Short mmCIF file of C-alpha atoms and ligand atoms in Angstrom, two decimals:
data_model
loop_
_atom_site.label_atom_id
_atom_site.label_comp_id
_atom_site.label_asym_id
_atom_site.label_seq_id
_atom_site.Cartn_x
_atom_site.Cartn_y
_atom_site.Cartn_z
CA MET A 1377 23.53 5.46 15.14
CA GLY A 1378 21.75 2.89 17.56
CA GLU A 1379 24.69 3.33 20.03
CA THR A 1380 23.30 5.88 22.82
CA ARG A 1381 20.24 3.99 24.49
CA ALA A 1382 19.27 5.18 27.75
CA SER A 1383 16.61 3.23 29.47
CA VAL A 1384 14.43 4.23 32.44
CA ARG A 1385 13.68 1.09 34.09
CA SER A 1386 11.57 -0.76 36.56
CA TRP A 1387 9.07 1.63 37.98
CA ARG A 1388 5.98 -0.65 38.80
CA THR A 1389 5.95 -3.51 40.89
CA ARG A 1390 7.95 -4.68 43.97
CA ALA A 1391 8.97 -2.10 46.53
CA PRO A 1392 8.17 1.13 44.26
CA VAL A 1393 11.82 2.15 44.69
CA ASP A 1394 13.66 4.88 42.98
CA ARG A 1395 13.66 4.53 39.33
CA GLU A 1396 16.26 3.93 36.69
CA LEU A 1397 17.74 4.51 33.45
CA ALA A 1398 20.67 3.05 31.00
CA PHE A 1399 22.92 3.82 27.70
CA SER A 1400 25.04 1.91 25.14
CA GLU A 1401 28.58 1.33 23.82
CA ALA A 1402 30.80 -1.28 25.29
CA ASP A 1403 34.27 -1.86 26.47
CA SER A 1404 34.32 -3.59 29.77
CA SER A 1405 37.16 -5.78 31.11
CA ARG A 1406 34.92 -7.61 33.62
CA SER A 1407 35.57 -11.46 33.00
CA ASN A 1408 35.33 -13.51 36.20
CA LYS A 1409 33.02 -16.19 36.97
CA GLN A 1410 31.22 -16.72 33.68
CA GLN A 1411 29.37 -19.64 32.61
CA PRO A 1412 30.03 -20.93 28.97
CA LEU A 1413 26.92 -21.94 27.33
CA PRO A 1414 28.06 -23.90 24.29
CA GLY A 1415 25.91 -23.10 21.65
CA GLY A 1416 24.26 -19.94 22.64
CA ARG A 1417 20.63 -20.15 23.73
CA GLY A 1418 18.78 -19.60 20.34
CA THR A 1419 21.43 -18.83 17.78
CA GLY A 1420 24.31 -21.70 17.54
CA LYS A 1421 26.61 -18.70 18.10
CA PRO A 1422 28.99 -19.31 21.11
CA GLU A 1423 28.26 -17.31 24.31
CA MET A 1424 28.47 -16.91 28.07
CA VAL A 1425 26.20 -15.58 30.73
CA ALA A 1426 27.80 -13.78 33.93
CA ALA A 1427 27.41 -16.23 36.90
CA ALA A 1428 24.89 -15.52 39.72
CA GLY A 1429 26.86 -13.37 42.00
CA ASP A 1430 28.73 -11.42 39.35
CA ARG A 1431 26.36 -8.71 39.78
CA LEU A 1432 26.06 -5.77 36.88
CA ASP A 1433 26.58 -2.75 38.77
CA LEU A 1434 25.12 -0.06 36.48
CA PRO A 1435 25.50 3.59 37.14
CA VAL A 1436 22.70 5.69 38.65
CA VAL A 1437 22.00 9.13 37.51
CA ASP A 1438 19.84 11.34 39.94
CA LEU A 1439 17.95 13.86 37.73
CA ALA A 1440 17.36 16.06 40.68
CA SER A 1441 20.93 16.84 41.28
CA SER A 1442 21.72 20.38 40.71
CA ASP A 1443 25.34 19.56 39.73
CA LEU A 1444 24.61 19.20 35.75
CA ARG A 1445 28.49 18.79 34.98
CA SER A 1446 28.86 15.79 37.34
CA SER A 1447 25.79 14.45 35.97
CA ALA A 1448 26.72 14.71 32.08
CA GLU A 1449 30.09 13.29 33.13
CA SER A 1450 28.55 10.04 34.90
CA ILE A 1451 26.17 9.88 31.83
CA ARG A 1452 29.33 10.14 29.39
CA LYS A 1453 31.02 7.26 31.38
CA ALA A 1454 27.96 5.09 31.45
CA CYS A 1455 27.61 5.44 27.80
CA VAL A 1456 31.05 4.77 26.91
CA GLU A 1457 31.14 1.91 29.29
CA CYS A 1458 28.08 0.00 29.09
CA GLY A 1459 25.37 1.88 27.33
CA PHE A 1460 22.91 1.53 29.92
CA PHE A 1461 22.17 3.48 33.19
CA TYR A 1462 19.55 3.84 35.90
CA VAL A 1463 17.73 7.17 36.55
CA VAL A 1464 16.49 8.14 39.67
CA ASN A 1465 14.20 11.28 40.45
CA HIS A 1466 13.30 11.45 36.93
CA GLY A 1467 9.99 13.07 37.77
CA ILE A 1468 7.35 10.62 36.32
CA GLU A 1469 4.97 9.78 38.93
CA GLU A 1470 4.48 6.31 40.30
CA GLY A 1471 0.72 6.52 40.08
CA LEU A 1472 1.04 7.41 36.32
CA LEU A 1473 3.36 4.43 35.74
CA GLU A 1474 0.93 2.00 37.43
CA LYS A 1475 -1.85 3.26 35.09
CA VAL A 1476 0.46 2.60 32.13
CA PHE A 1477 1.10 -0.82 33.28
CA ALA A 1478 -2.77 -1.43 34.08
CA GLU A 1479 -3.89 -0.33 30.75
CA SER A 1480 -1.02 -2.34 29.01
CA ARG A 1481 -2.53 -5.51 30.65
CA ARG A 1482 -5.87 -4.54 29.67
CA PHE A 1483 -4.83 -4.11 26.26
CA PHE A 1484 -3.01 -7.55 25.83
CA GLU A 1485 -5.57 -9.57 27.72
CA GLN A 1486 -8.14 -8.65 24.89
CA PRO A 1487 -8.95 -11.78 22.31
CA LEU A 1488 -6.32 -11.84 19.55
CA GLU A 1489 -8.90 -10.63 16.90
CA GLU A 1490 -9.53 -7.48 18.97
CA LYS A 1491 -5.75 -6.64 18.83
CA MET A 1492 -5.39 -7.68 15.46
CA ALA A 1493 -7.92 -4.82 14.49
CA LEU A 1494 -5.08 -2.55 15.17
CA LEU A 1495 -2.40 -4.77 13.05
CA ARG A 1496 0.73 -2.56 12.58
CA ASN A 1497 0.33 -0.09 9.43
CA SER A 1498 2.77 0.90 7.02
CA SER A 1499 4.11 3.75 9.44
CA HIS A 1500 5.09 0.90 11.78
CA LEU A 1501 2.41 1.92 14.29
CA GLY A 1502 -0.18 -0.36 15.84
CA TYR A 1503 -0.13 -4.08 17.30
CA THR A 1504 2.44 -6.70 16.33
CA PRO A 1505 1.58 -10.11 17.34
CA PRO A 1506 3.92 -12.83 18.76
CA TYR A 1507 6.35 -14.35 16.18
CA THR A 1508 6.19 -11.55 13.76
CA GLU A 1509 9.36 -9.92 14.43
CA LYS A 1510 12.87 -11.51 14.84
CA LEU A 1511 15.18 -8.97 16.00
CA ASP A 1512 18.08 -11.28 15.84
CA ALA A 1513 18.10 -12.52 12.23
CA SER A 1514 20.50 -15.52 13.25
CA SER A 1515 17.63 -16.78 15.83
CA LYS A 1516 16.80 -20.23 14.59
CA PHE A 1517 13.38 -19.69 15.88
CA ARG A 1518 10.37 -18.80 13.77
CA GLY A 1519 10.22 -15.23 15.57
CA ASP A 1520 10.54 -13.63 18.79
CA LEU A 1521 7.91 -14.41 21.67
CA SER A 1522 6.56 -11.00 22.64
CA GLU A 1523 3.69 -9.10 21.34
CA LYS A 1524 3.78 -5.15 21.14
CA LEU A 1525 1.79 -2.09 20.67
CA LYS A 1526 3.50 1.10 19.18
CA ILE A 1527 2.20 4.62 19.33
CA GLY A 1528 3.82 7.21 17.68
CA PRO A 1529 3.53 11.13 17.65
CA ILE A 1530 -0.06 12.34 18.06
CA GLY A 1531 -2.13 15.03 16.27
CA ASP A 1532 -3.07 16.57 19.66
CA GLU A 1533 0.62 16.98 20.28
CA GLY A 1534 0.85 19.20 17.10
CA PHE A 1535 2.05 16.54 14.80
CA GLN A 1536 0.76 16.60 11.29
CA ASN A 1537 0.77 12.79 10.29
CA ASP A 1538 -0.63 11.10 12.94
CA ALA A 1539 -1.05 7.46 11.93
CA ASN A 1540 -1.77 5.84 15.41
CA GLN A 1541 -4.46 3.19 15.85
CA TRP A 1542 -6.00 3.31 18.99
CA PRO A 1543 -8.25 0.88 21.07
CA SER A 1544 -12.09 1.79 21.11
CA GLU A 1545 -13.13 4.23 23.80
CA GLU A 1546 -15.99 1.55 24.64
CA ARG A 1547 -13.69 -1.34 25.22
CA LEU A 1548 -10.88 0.69 27.09
CA PRO A 1549 -12.12 4.07 28.40
CA CYS A 1550 -9.20 6.00 29.70
CA TRP A 1551 -6.78 4.21 27.68
CA LYS A 1552 -5.74 6.71 25.02
CA GLU A 1553 -5.77 9.58 27.83
CA THR A 1554 -3.22 7.51 30.04
CA MET A 1555 -0.87 6.84 27.35
CA LYS A 1556 -1.08 10.55 26.23
CA LEU A 1557 -0.11 11.56 29.76
CA TYR A 1558 2.80 9.00 29.99
CA ARG A 1559 3.89 10.49 26.41
CA ALA A 1560 4.01 13.99 27.61
CA ALA A 1561 5.79 13.10 31.17
CA ALA A 1562 8.34 10.63 29.51
CA LEU A 1563 9.10 13.15 26.79
CA ALA A 1564 9.81 15.91 29.28
CA THR A 1565 11.90 13.31 31.34
CA GLY A 1566 13.81 12.44 27.87
CA LYS A 1567 14.54 15.85 27.02
CA ARG A 1568 16.08 16.56 30.27
CA ILE A 1569 18.45 13.30 30.07
CA LEU A 1570 19.13 14.33 26.44
CA SER A 1571 20.43 18.20 27.51
CA LEU A 1572 22.86 16.12 29.97
CA VAL A 1573 23.89 14.02 26.90
CA ALA A 1574 24.44 17.03 24.73
CA LEU A 1575 26.41 18.60 27.69
CA SER A 1576 28.62 15.43 28.01
CA LEU A 1577 29.34 15.69 24.46
CA ASN A 1578 30.47 19.43 24.90
CA GLN A 1579 27.35 20.53 22.87
CA ASP A 1580 24.81 23.18 23.97
CA ALA A 1581 22.08 21.70 26.13
CA GLU A 1582 19.45 22.06 23.36
CA PHE A 1583 21.64 20.26 20.79
CA PHE A 1584 19.01 17.28 20.65
CA ASP A 1585 16.10 19.51 19.54
CA CYS A 1586 12.32 18.13 19.51
CA PRO A 1587 13.18 14.38 19.06
CA LEU A 1588 10.37 12.22 17.70
CA ALA A 1589 8.91 9.74 20.44
CA PHE A 1590 7.66 6.43 20.17
CA LEU A 1591 5.83 4.60 22.78
CA GLN A 1592 6.06 0.78 22.80
CA LEU A 1593 4.10 -1.37 25.13
CA LEU A 1594 5.40 -5.26 25.41
CA HIS A 1595 4.12 -8.13 26.71
CA TYR A 1596 6.09 -11.42 27.29
CA PRO A 1597 4.25 -14.79 27.85
CA GLY A 1598 4.67 -16.87 31.13
CA GLU A 1599 4.50 -20.24 29.90
CA ILE A 1600 6.03 -21.25 26.69
CA ASN A 1601 5.80 -24.30 24.51
CA GLU A 1602 8.47 -26.99 24.54
CA SER A 1603 9.40 -25.94 20.81
CA ASP A 1604 10.15 -22.72 22.04
CA ASP A 1605 12.53 -23.71 24.60
CA GLY A 1606 15.69 -21.44 24.57
CA ASN A 1607 13.76 -18.87 22.32
CA TYR A 1608 13.68 -14.96 23.45
CA GLY A 1609 11.03 -12.79 24.43
CA VAL A 1610 13.20 -10.28 22.29
CA SER A 1611 16.12 -11.42 20.61
CA ALA A 1612 19.32 -9.81 20.49
CA HIS A 1613 19.35 -6.10 19.01
CA SER A 1614 20.41 -2.57 19.69
CA ASP A 1615 17.83 0.35 19.66
CA TYR A 1616 17.78 2.67 16.74
CA GLY A 1617 17.39 5.96 17.95
CA ILE A 1618 18.95 8.57 20.24
CA LEU A 1619 17.81 7.31 23.63
CA THR A 1620 15.34 4.68 25.19
CA LEU A 1621 13.45 5.04 28.41
CA LEU A 1622 12.64 1.43 29.56
CA ALA A 1623 10.23 0.99 32.39
CA THR A 1624 9.73 -2.62 33.29
CA ASP A 1625 7.33 -4.58 35.91
CA GLY A 1626 10.37 -5.99 37.60
CA ILE A 1627 10.28 -9.47 36.32
CA PRO A 1628 13.60 -10.24 35.11
CA GLY A 1629 14.80 -11.35 31.61
CA LEU A 1630 16.48 -8.19 30.28
CA GLN A 1631 20.39 -8.94 29.53
CA ILE A 1632 22.89 -6.93 27.84
CA CYS A 1633 26.02 -7.63 25.96
CA ARG A 1634 28.56 -4.73 26.42
CA GLU A 1635 31.06 -5.82 23.83
CA LYS A 1636 29.24 -7.40 20.87
CA ASP A 1637 32.30 -8.14 18.79
CA ARG A 1638 33.79 -10.31 21.50
CA HIS A 1639 33.77 -13.94 21.04
CA PRO A 1640 32.12 -15.63 22.81
CA GLN A 1641 29.70 -12.69 23.78
CA LEU A 1642 29.23 -12.20 27.50
CA TRP A 1643 25.50 -11.61 28.30
CA GLU A 1644 24.72 -9.89 31.76
CA ASP A 1645 21.50 -9.83 33.66
CA VAL A 1646 19.88 -6.11 34.19
CA HIS A 1647 18.55 -6.12 37.64
CA HIS A 1648 15.66 -4.14 38.59
CA ILE A 1649 17.17 -1.58 40.62
CA ASP A 1650 20.74 -2.13 41.32
CA GLY A 1651 19.80 -2.13 35.73
CA SER A 1652 22.37 1.25 22.16
CA THR A 1653 24.19 -1.46 23.70
CA LEU A 1654 23.23 -4.90 22.29
CA HIS A 1655 20.29 -6.45 24.41
CA ARG A 1656 17.58 -8.94 24.55
CA VAL A 1657 15.14 -10.52 26.79
CA VAL A 1658 15.18 -14.17 27.80
CA ALA A 1659 12.08 -15.96 28.61
CA VAL A 1660 12.09 -16.70 32.35
CA GLY A 1661 8.84 -18.90 32.63
CA LYS A 1662 7.09 -15.79 34.02
CA GLU A 1663 4.74 -13.26 32.15
CA ARG A 1664 6.28 -10.03 31.86
CA TYR A 1665 5.47 -6.31 30.80
CA SER A 1666 7.37 -3.38 29.92
CA VAL A 1667 7.04 -0.06 28.40
CA ALA A 1668 9.71 1.36 26.14
CA PHE A 1669 9.84 5.05 24.97
CA PHE A 1670 12.08 5.63 21.98
CA LEU A 1671 13.33 9.15 21.06
CA ASP A 1672 14.47 9.61 17.46
CA PRO A 1673 15.90 12.38 15.66
CA ASP A 1674 13.72 14.31 13.18
CA PRO A 1675 13.54 12.27 9.97
CA ASP A 1676 15.54 15.34 8.13
CA PHE A 1677 18.09 15.57 10.61
CA VAL A 1678 21.65 14.22 9.19
CA VAL A 1679 22.96 11.81 11.84
CA GLN A 1680 27.04 12.21 11.55
CA CYS A 1681 29.79 11.87 14.13
CA LEU A 1682 30.49 15.15 16.15
CA GLU A 1683 33.74 16.84 15.91
CA SER A 1684 34.09 16.48 19.80
CA CYS A 1685 33.99 12.63 19.03
CA CYS A 1686 36.72 12.07 16.25
CA SER A 1687 40.02 13.34 15.29
CA GLY A 1688 42.68 12.52 12.58
CA ALA A 1689 43.60 9.31 14.41
CA CYS A 1690 40.18 8.37 15.12
CA PRO A 1691 37.88 9.05 12.05
CA PRO A 1692 34.25 8.75 12.04
CA ARG A 1693 33.31 5.05 11.82
CA PHE A 1694 29.99 5.54 9.75
CA PRO A 1695 28.89 7.91 6.95
CA PRO A 1696 26.45 10.71 7.55
CA ILE A 1697 22.88 9.48 6.83
CA LYS A 1698 19.42 10.90 7.19
CA SER A 1699 17.61 9.67 10.42
CA GLY A 1700 14.39 8.97 8.46
CA ASP A 1701 16.13 6.84 5.89
CA TYR A 1702 18.12 4.98 8.72
CA LEU A 1703 14.93 4.33 10.76
CA GLU A 1704 12.91 2.94 7.82
CA GLU A 1705 15.84 0.60 6.87
CA ARG A 1706 16.03 -0.83 10.23
CA LEU A 1707 12.44 -1.00 10.94
CA SER A 1708 11.74 -2.69 7.48
CA SER A 1709 14.48 -4.96 7.70
CA ILE A 1710 13.06 -6.60 10.83
CA TYR A 1711 9.81 -7.78 8.88
CA LYS A 1712 11.25 -8.19 5.45
CA ARG A 1713 13.64 -10.98 6.24
CA LYS A 1714 10.88 -13.03 7.17
CA ASN A 1715 8.48 -11.57 4.59
CA LEU A 1716 6.04 -10.77 7.49
CA LEU A 1717 4.86 -7.13 6.15
CA HIS A 1718 1.57 -6.65 7.39
CA ASP A 1719 1.05 -3.15 5.84
CA THR A 1720 -2.57 -2.02 5.66
O1 AKG B 2891 11.23 -5.41 27.57
C1 AKG B 2891 12.52 -4.98 27.77
O2 AKG B 2891 12.97 -4.96 28.76
C2 AKG B 2891 13.41 -4.71 26.53
C3 AKG B 2891 12.50 -4.24 25.33
C4 AKG B 2891 13.30 -3.65 24.14
O3 AKG B 2891 14.66 -3.86 24.38
C5 AKG B 2891 12.98 -2.82 23.09
O4 AKG B 2891 11.60 -2.72 23.11
O5 AKG B 2891 13.78 -2.65 22.05
FE1 FE2 B 2892 15.61 -2.48 22.57
#
């Protein structure tokens, strides 16, 4: 799991251009013009970054296209080759995205004690302050620079175990409403993409039924201390679910590594429009906001290799596992390894 990451990107800011999306699993032969970075940025692992001019051209999938077969085919190719793709004509209104980014900014601009009142609970929902998570355990820094707020399935959406923590209506009126609207819109888009993914795997369009959705708002600091020189906004990781729709404010920083087992690793910048694969966000000295929308299977769903994806010569690489067990294992591990669980 964690291999199929799609990411709707770069919706706000700049020219409100067409929107984008992306997937994971890498096997690329791009190799010219690389700059060696002898110790990697923050891990001591050797790595390279693609040089300026060696632009990463991620595929663009048009969700308005009536040729579903051809869209499914390009999604399959994108997932196999790089794990990320852009999505255009995805149906989420620009105005709604602008509101989500504005409300996100309002939340993160509050004093720390207000944010800490919503500290992440045992369902992994709520606020995560800077330095709490270290997605790449080998990072030599004390933790990643970003702060986050995570919103899970909501009671009003018919979900029984709503464990969300919301900012107060008095402080941030319209906040909850905006996030609910965005969740609904992003879920509709996510389901359309998942039906294309299912088609690309020779399954019925409804194969990925009723995914669980988690909305994560992220804020990356602009200026950083000298002691954080080389530290990451979010260190290297792959996502845990079926698909991630990622909207950014256009500030760069996102990088992907298409072949995680290659040494040295090659990290490529994902650009604003022309951009689960291993990925990370580097600090570029500019404040940055993003909104990630994760789609996960039902916790009881057993995730296993599809018949259309394996054969005698190419057996499944991983044993079957219940989705809920897998997610809990991954989510707990990012805090346990630093002993930073803040359960309430
Ligand atoms: O902020 C970004 O661009 C990436 C965030 C991310 O990778 C994540 O939330 O899993
Ligand atoms: Fe991610």
